[in-house]
């Protein structure tokens, strides 16, 4: 029995290290987990290596959102001066603030229509 315990402990330790390395790549990760079904339909995330918000519809499409509607702001092009913050994910979609020193935007992603809309908050 002790002979088998060592490989299991080593394997569990390696799995934990792998998972934490993967998790360390994310700045934000959220899903629309639904209590009534016990499932989620999509996930939204921001990687440390990519300032854009990626929405991954489970059993569907995956899309990066960089261009913020008609605001002229682009999370990828304008990083690190502009970044997504206060990100919330629920069954209705993804909402966030695009912190921009010259024109902060409040944005909403319609996950299923793959559309993003933004409006100036009036804050700089």
mmCIF file with all atom_site columns, C-alpha atoms in Angstrom:
data_model
loop_
_atom_site.group_PDB
_atom_site.id
_atom_site.type_symbol
_atom_site.label_atom_id
_atom_site.label_alt_id
_atom_site.label_comp_id
_atom_site.label_asym_id
_atom_site.label_entity_id
_atom_site.label_seq_id
_atom_site.pdbx_PDB_ins_code
_atom_site.Cartn_x
_atom_site.Cartn_y
_atom_site.Cartn_z
_atom_site.occupancy
_atom_site.B_iso_or_equiv
_atom_site.pdbx_formal_charge
_atom_site.auth_seq_id
_atom_site.auth_comp_id
_atom_site.auth_asym_id
_atom_site.auth_atom_id
_atom_site.pdbx_PDB_model_num
ATOM 1   C CA . UNK A 1 1   ? 0.000   0.000  0.000   1.00 0.00 ? 1   UNK A CA 1
ATOM 2   C CA . UNK A 1 2   ? 2.791   2.447  0.816   1.00 0.00 ? 2   UNK A CA 1
ATOM 3   C CA . UNK A 1 3   ? 4.375   1.794  -2.589  1.00 0.00 ? 3   UNK A CA 1
ATOM 4   C CA . UNK A 1 4   ? 1.282   3.179  -4.297  1.00 0.00 ? 4   UNK A CA 1
ATOM 5   C CA . UNK A 1 5   ? 0.870   6.177  -2.007  1.00 0.00 ? 5   UNK A CA 1
ATOM 6   C CA . UNK A 1 6   ? 4.060   7.941  -3.145  1.00 0.00 ? 6   UNK A CA 1
ATOM 7   C CA . UNK A 1 7   ? 3.171   8.113  -6.883  1.00 0.00 ? 7   UNK A CA 1
ATOM 8   C CA . UNK A 1 8   ? -0.335  9.335  -5.994  1.00 0.00 ? 8   UNK A CA 1
ATOM 9   C CA . UNK A 1 9   ? 1.009   12.122 -3.754  1.00 0.00 ? 9   UNK A CA 1
ATOM 10  C CA . UNK A 1 10  ? 3.547   13.120 -6.410  1.00 0.00 ? 10  UNK A CA 1
ATOM 11  C CA . UNK A 1 11  ? 0.843   13.142 -9.092  1.00 0.00 ? 11  UNK A CA 1
ATOM 12  C CA . UNK A 1 12  ? -1.491  15.237 -6.922  1.00 0.00 ? 12  UNK A CA 1
ATOM 13  C CA . UNK A 1 13  ? 1.316   17.716 -6.208  1.00 0.00 ? 13  UNK A CA 1
ATOM 14  C CA . UNK A 1 14  ? 2.127   18.039 -9.904  1.00 0.00 ? 14  UNK A CA 1
ATOM 15  C CA . UNK A 1 15  ? -1.553  18.571 -10.745 1.00 0.00 ? 15  UNK A CA 1
ATOM 16  C CA . UNK A 1 16  ? -1.838  21.311 -8.121  1.00 0.00 ? 16  UNK A CA 1
ATOM 17  C CA . UNK A 1 17  ? 1.261   23.064 -9.462  1.00 0.00 ? 17  UNK A CA 1
ATOM 18  C CA . UNK A 1 18  ? -0.059  22.834 -13.010 1.00 0.00 ? 18  UNK A CA 1
ATOM 19  C CA . UNK A 1 19  ? -3.434  24.276 -12.027 1.00 0.00 ? 19  UNK A CA 1
ATOM 20  C CA . UNK A 1 20  ? -1.893  27.185 -10.133 1.00 0.00 ? 20  UNK A CA 1
ATOM 21  C CA . UNK A 1 21  ? 0.407   27.970 -13.068 1.00 0.00 ? 21  UNK A CA 1
ATOM 22  C CA . UNK A 1 22  ? -2.631  28.073 -15.355 1.00 0.00 ? 22  UNK A CA 1
ATOM 23  C CA . UNK A 1 23  ? -4.663  30.189 -12.935 1.00 0.00 ? 23  UNK A CA 1
ATOM 24  C CA . UNK A 1 24  ? -1.779  32.618 -12.531 1.00 0.00 ? 24  UNK A CA 1
ATOM 25  C CA . UNK A 1 25  ? -2.152  33.573 -16.196 1.00 0.00 ? 25  UNK A CA 1
ATOM 26  C CA . UNK A 1 26  ? -5.568  35.193 -15.576 1.00 0.00 ? 26  UNK A CA 1
ATOM 27  C CA . UNK A 1 27  ? -6.284  38.726 -14.333 1.00 0.00 ? 27  UNK A CA 1
ATOM 28  C CA . UNK A 1 28  ? -10.015 37.976 -14.303 1.00 0.00 ? 28  UNK A CA 1
ATOM 29  C CA . UNK A 1 29  ? -12.220 34.924 -14.859 1.00 0.00 ? 29  UNK A CA 1
ATOM 30  C CA . UNK A 1 30  ? -15.988 34.702 -14.404 1.00 0.00 ? 30  UNK A CA 1
ATOM 31  C CA . UNK A 1 31  ? -18.920 32.602 -15.596 1.00 0.00 ? 31  UNK A CA 1
ATOM 32  C CA . UNK A 1 32  ? -22.690 32.925 -15.718 1.00 0.00 ? 32  UNK A CA 1
ATOM 33  C CA . UNK A 1 33  ? -23.115 29.914 -13.410 1.00 0.00 ? 33  UNK A CA 1
ATOM 34  C CA . UNK A 1 34  ? -26.813 29.303 -12.833 1.00 0.00 ? 34  UNK A CA 1
ATOM 35  C CA . UNK A 1 35  ? -28.003 27.825 -9.559  1.00 0.00 ? 35  UNK A CA 1
ATOM 36  C CA . UNK A 1 36  ? -31.206 26.392 -11.004 1.00 0.00 ? 36  UNK A CA 1
ATOM 37  C CA . UNK A 1 37  ? -29.371 24.266 -13.609 1.00 0.00 ? 37  UNK A CA 1
ATOM 38  C CA . UNK A 1 38  ? -25.989 23.924 -11.920 1.00 0.00 ? 38  UNK A CA 1
ATOM 39  C CA . UNK A 1 39  ? -24.285 24.866 -15.195 1.00 0.00 ? 39  UNK A CA 1
ATOM 40  C CA . UNK A 1 40  ? -22.782 27.828 -16.934 1.00 0.00 ? 40  UNK A CA 1
ATOM 41  C CA . UNK A 1 41  ? -23.330 28.844 -20.553 1.00 0.00 ? 41  UNK A CA 1
ATOM 42  C CA . UNK A 1 42  ? -20.333 31.121 -21.042 1.00 0.00 ? 42  UNK A CA 1
ATOM 43  C CA . UNK A 1 43  ? -17.147 32.343 -19.421 1.00 0.00 ? 43  UNK A CA 1
ATOM 44  C CA . UNK A 1 44  ? -15.453 35.721 -19.717 1.00 0.00 ? 44  UNK A CA 1
ATOM 45  C CA . UNK A 1 45  ? -11.809 36.317 -18.902 1.00 0.00 ? 45  UNK A CA 1
ATOM 46  C CA . UNK A 1 46  ? -8.836  38.640 -19.225 1.00 0.00 ? 46  UNK A CA 1
ATOM 47  C CA . UNK A 1 47  ? -5.360  37.162 -19.434 1.00 0.00 ? 47  UNK A CA 1
ATOM 48  C CA . UNK A 1 48  ? -2.327  38.933 -18.006 1.00 0.00 ? 48  UNK A CA 1
ATOM 49  C CA . UNK A 1 49  ? -0.769  38.658 -21.475 1.00 0.00 ? 49  UNK A CA 1
ATOM 50  C CA . UNK A 1 50  ? -3.853  40.043 -23.302 1.00 0.00 ? 50  UNK A CA 1
ATOM 51  C CA . UNK A 1 51  ? -5.735  43.198 -22.225 1.00 0.00 ? 51  UNK A CA 1
ATOM 52  C CA . UNK A 1 52  ? -8.850  42.318 -24.274 1.00 0.00 ? 52  UNK A CA 1
ATOM 53  C CA . UNK A 1 53  ? -11.876 40.558 -22.780 1.00 0.00 ? 53  UNK A CA 1
ATOM 54  C CA . UNK A 1 54  ? -12.452 37.088 -24.209 1.00 0.00 ? 54  UNK A CA 1
ATOM 55  C CA . UNK A 1 55  ? -15.905 35.530 -24.070 1.00 0.00 ? 55  UNK A CA 1
ATOM 56  C CA . UNK A 1 56  ? -16.087 31.777 -24.570 1.00 0.00 ? 56  UNK A CA 1
ATOM 57  C CA . UNK A 1 57  ? -19.591 30.412 -25.107 1.00 0.00 ? 57  UNK A CA 1
ATOM 58  C CA . UNK A 1 58  ? -19.595 26.803 -23.944 1.00 0.00 ? 58  UNK A CA 1
ATOM 59  C CA . UNK A 1 59  ? -20.512 24.614 -26.913 1.00 0.00 ? 59  UNK A CA 1
ATOM 60  C CA . UNK A 1 60  ? -20.295 27.700 -29.112 1.00 0.00 ? 60  UNK A CA 1
ATOM 61  C CA . UNK A 1 61  ? -18.045 30.520 -30.221 1.00 0.00 ? 61  UNK A CA 1
ATOM 62  C CA . UNK A 1 62  ? -15.100 32.306 -28.646 1.00 0.00 ? 62  UNK A CA 1
ATOM 63  C CA . UNK A 1 63  ? -14.509 36.006 -29.269 1.00 0.00 ? 63  UNK A CA 1
ATOM 64  C CA . UNK A 1 64  ? -12.050 38.663 -28.113 1.00 0.00 ? 64  UNK A CA 1
ATOM 65  C CA . UNK A 1 65  ? -13.424 42.146 -27.437 1.00 0.00 ? 65  UNK A CA 1
ATOM 66  C CA . UNK A 1 66  ? -10.805 44.865 -27.893 1.00 0.00 ? 66  UNK A CA 1
ATOM 67  C CA . UNK A 1 67  ? -12.563 47.607 -29.857 1.00 0.00 ? 67  UNK A CA 1
ATOM 68  C CA . UNK A 1 68  ? -14.993 49.419 -27.575 1.00 0.00 ? 68  UNK A CA 1
ATOM 69  C CA . UNK A 1 69  ? -17.888 50.228 -29.850 1.00 0.00 ? 69  UNK A CA 1
ATOM 70  C CA . UNK A 1 70  ? -17.859 53.693 -31.424 1.00 0.00 ? 70  UNK A CA 1
ATOM 71  C CA . UNK A 1 71  ? -15.767 55.205 -28.593 1.00 0.00 ? 71  UNK A CA 1
ATOM 72  C CA . UNK A 1 72  ? -12.538 54.944 -30.598 1.00 0.00 ? 72  UNK A CA 1
ATOM 73  C CA . UNK A 1 73  ? -10.912 53.162 -27.651 1.00 0.00 ? 73  UNK A CA 1
ATOM 74  C CA . UNK A 1 74  ? -9.191  49.828 -28.151 1.00 0.00 ? 74  UNK A CA 1
ATOM 75  C CA . UNK A 1 75  ? -8.084  47.778 -25.129 1.00 0.00 ? 75  UNK A CA 1
ATOM 76  C CA . UNK A 1 76  ? -5.259  46.153 -27.088 1.00 0.00 ? 76  UNK A CA 1
ATOM 77  C CA . UNK A 1 77  ? -3.909  49.235 -28.868 1.00 0.00 ? 77  UNK A CA 1
ATOM 78  C CA . UNK A 1 78  ? -4.313  51.620 -25.922 1.00 0.00 ? 78  UNK A CA 1
ATOM 79  C CA . UNK A 1 79  ? -2.961  49.326 -23.167 1.00 0.00 ? 79  UNK A CA 1
ATOM 80  C CA . UNK A 1 80  ? -1.667  49.903 -20.549 1.00 0.00 ? 80  UNK A CA 1
ATOM 81  C CA . UNK A 1 81  ? -3.230  53.390 -20.406 1.00 0.00 ? 81  UNK A CA 1
ATOM 82  C CA . UNK A 1 82  ? -6.692  51.843 -20.896 1.00 0.00 ? 82  UNK A CA 1
ATOM 83  C CA . UNK A 1 83  ? -7.801  48.672 -19.150 1.00 0.00 ? 83  UNK A CA 1
ATOM 84  C CA . UNK A 1 84  ? -10.973 46.799 -18.223 1.00 0.00 ? 84  UNK A CA 1
ATOM 85  C CA . UNK A 1 85  ? -11.981 46.995 -14.567 1.00 0.00 ? 85  UNK A CA 1
ATOM 86  C CA . UNK A 1 86  ? -15.053 46.312 -12.409 1.00 0.00 ? 86  UNK A CA 1
ATOM 87  C CA . UNK A 1 87  ? -15.941 43.359 -14.637 1.00 0.00 ? 87  UNK A CA 1
ATOM 88  C CA . UNK A 1 88  ? -19.206 41.595 -13.817 1.00 0.00 ? 88  UNK A CA 1
ATOM 89  C CA . UNK A 1 89  ? -20.617 38.478 -15.440 1.00 0.00 ? 89  UNK A CA 1
ATOM 90  C CA . UNK A 1 90  ? -24.190 37.236 -15.113 1.00 0.00 ? 90  UNK A CA 1
ATOM 91  C CA . UNK A 1 91  ? -26.856 35.619 -17.258 1.00 0.00 ? 91  UNK A CA 1
ATOM 92  C CA . UNK A 1 92  ? -27.451 38.883 -19.130 1.00 0.00 ? 92  UNK A CA 1
ATOM 93  C CA . UNK A 1 93  ? -23.842 39.271 -20.310 1.00 0.00 ? 93  UNK A CA 1
ATOM 94  C CA . UNK A 1 94  ? -20.610 40.995 -19.348 1.00 0.00 ? 94  UNK A CA 1
ATOM 95  C CA . UNK A 1 95  ? -20.342 44.548 -18.074 1.00 0.00 ? 95  UNK A CA 1
ATOM 96  C CA . UNK A 1 96  ? -17.203 46.516 -17.266 1.00 0.00 ? 96  UNK A CA 1
ATOM 97  C CA . UNK A 1 97  ? -15.606 49.923 -17.021 1.00 0.00 ? 97  UNK A CA 1
ATOM 98  C CA . UNK A 1 98  ? -12.890 50.801 -19.510 1.00 0.00 ? 98  UNK A CA 1
ATOM 99  C CA . UNK A 1 99  ? -10.640 52.998 -17.418 1.00 0.00 ? 99  UNK A CA 1
ATOM 100 C CA . UNK A 1 100 ? -9.284  55.612 -19.804 1.00 0.00 ? 100 UNK A CA 1
ATOM 101 C CA . UNK A 1 101 ? -7.601  58.778 -18.509 1.00 0.00 ? 101 UNK A CA 1
ATOM 102 C CA . UNK A 1 102 ? -9.271  60.874 -21.210 1.00 0.00 ? 102 UNK A CA 1
ATOM 103 C CA . UNK A 1 103 ? -12.689 59.217 -21.654 1.00 0.00 ? 103 UNK A CA 1
ATOM 104 C CA . UNK A 1 104 ? -13.820 56.479 -19.248 1.00 0.00 ? 104 UNK A CA 1
ATOM 105 C CA . UNK A 1 105 ? -16.427 54.132 -20.781 1.00 0.00 ? 105 UNK A CA 1
ATOM 106 C CA . UNK A 1 106 ? -19.115 51.917 -19.297 1.00 0.00 ? 106 UNK A CA 1
ATOM 107 C CA . UNK A 1 107 ? -19.421 48.894 -21.579 1.00 0.00 ? 107 UNK A CA 1
ATOM 108 C CA . UNK A 1 108 ? -21.728 45.934 -21.995 1.00 0.00 ? 108 UNK A CA 1
ATOM 109 C CA . UNK A 1 109 ? -21.170 42.786 -24.048 1.00 0.00 ? 109 UNK A CA 1
ATOM 110 C CA . UNK A 1 110 ? -24.212 41.001 -25.439 1.00 0.00 ? 110 UNK A CA 1
ATOM 111 C CA . UNK A 1 111 ? -22.699 37.523 -25.457 1.00 0.00 ? 111 UNK A CA 1
ATOM 112 C CA . UNK A 1 112 ? -25.174 35.789 -27.757 1.00 0.00 ? 112 UNK A CA 1
ATOM 113 C CA . UNK A 1 113 ? -25.380 38.564 -30.386 1.00 0.00 ? 113 UNK A CA 1
ATOM 114 C CA . UNK A 1 114 ? -21.598 39.133 -30.105 1.00 0.00 ? 114 UNK A CA 1
ATOM 115 C CA . UNK A 1 115 ? -22.044 42.904 -29.764 1.00 0.00 ? 115 UNK A CA 1
ATOM 116 C CA . UNK A 1 116 ? -20.433 45.442 -27.489 1.00 0.00 ? 116 UNK A CA 1
ATOM 117 C CA . UNK A 1 117 ? -21.846 48.841 -26.603 1.00 0.00 ? 117 UNK A CA 1
ATOM 118 C CA . UNK A 1 118 ? -20.106 51.550 -24.633 1.00 0.00 ? 118 UNK A CA 1
ATOM 119 C CA . UNK A 1 119 ? -21.072 54.956 -23.308 1.00 0.00 ? 119 UNK A CA 1
ATOM 120 C CA . UNK A 1 120 ? -18.938 57.659 -21.752 1.00 0.00 ? 120 UNK A CA 1
ATOM 121 C CA . UNK A 1 121 ? -19.298 57.925 -17.971 1.00 0.00 ? 121 UNK A CA 1
ATOM 122 C CA . UNK A 1 122 ? -18.291 61.573 -17.954 1.00 0.00 ? 122 UNK A CA 1
ATOM 123 C CA . UNK A 1 123 ? -15.297 60.744 -15.768 1.00 0.00 ? 123 UNK A CA 1
ATOM 124 C CA . UNK A 1 124 ? -11.669 61.137 -16.774 1.00 0.00 ? 124 UNK A CA 1
#
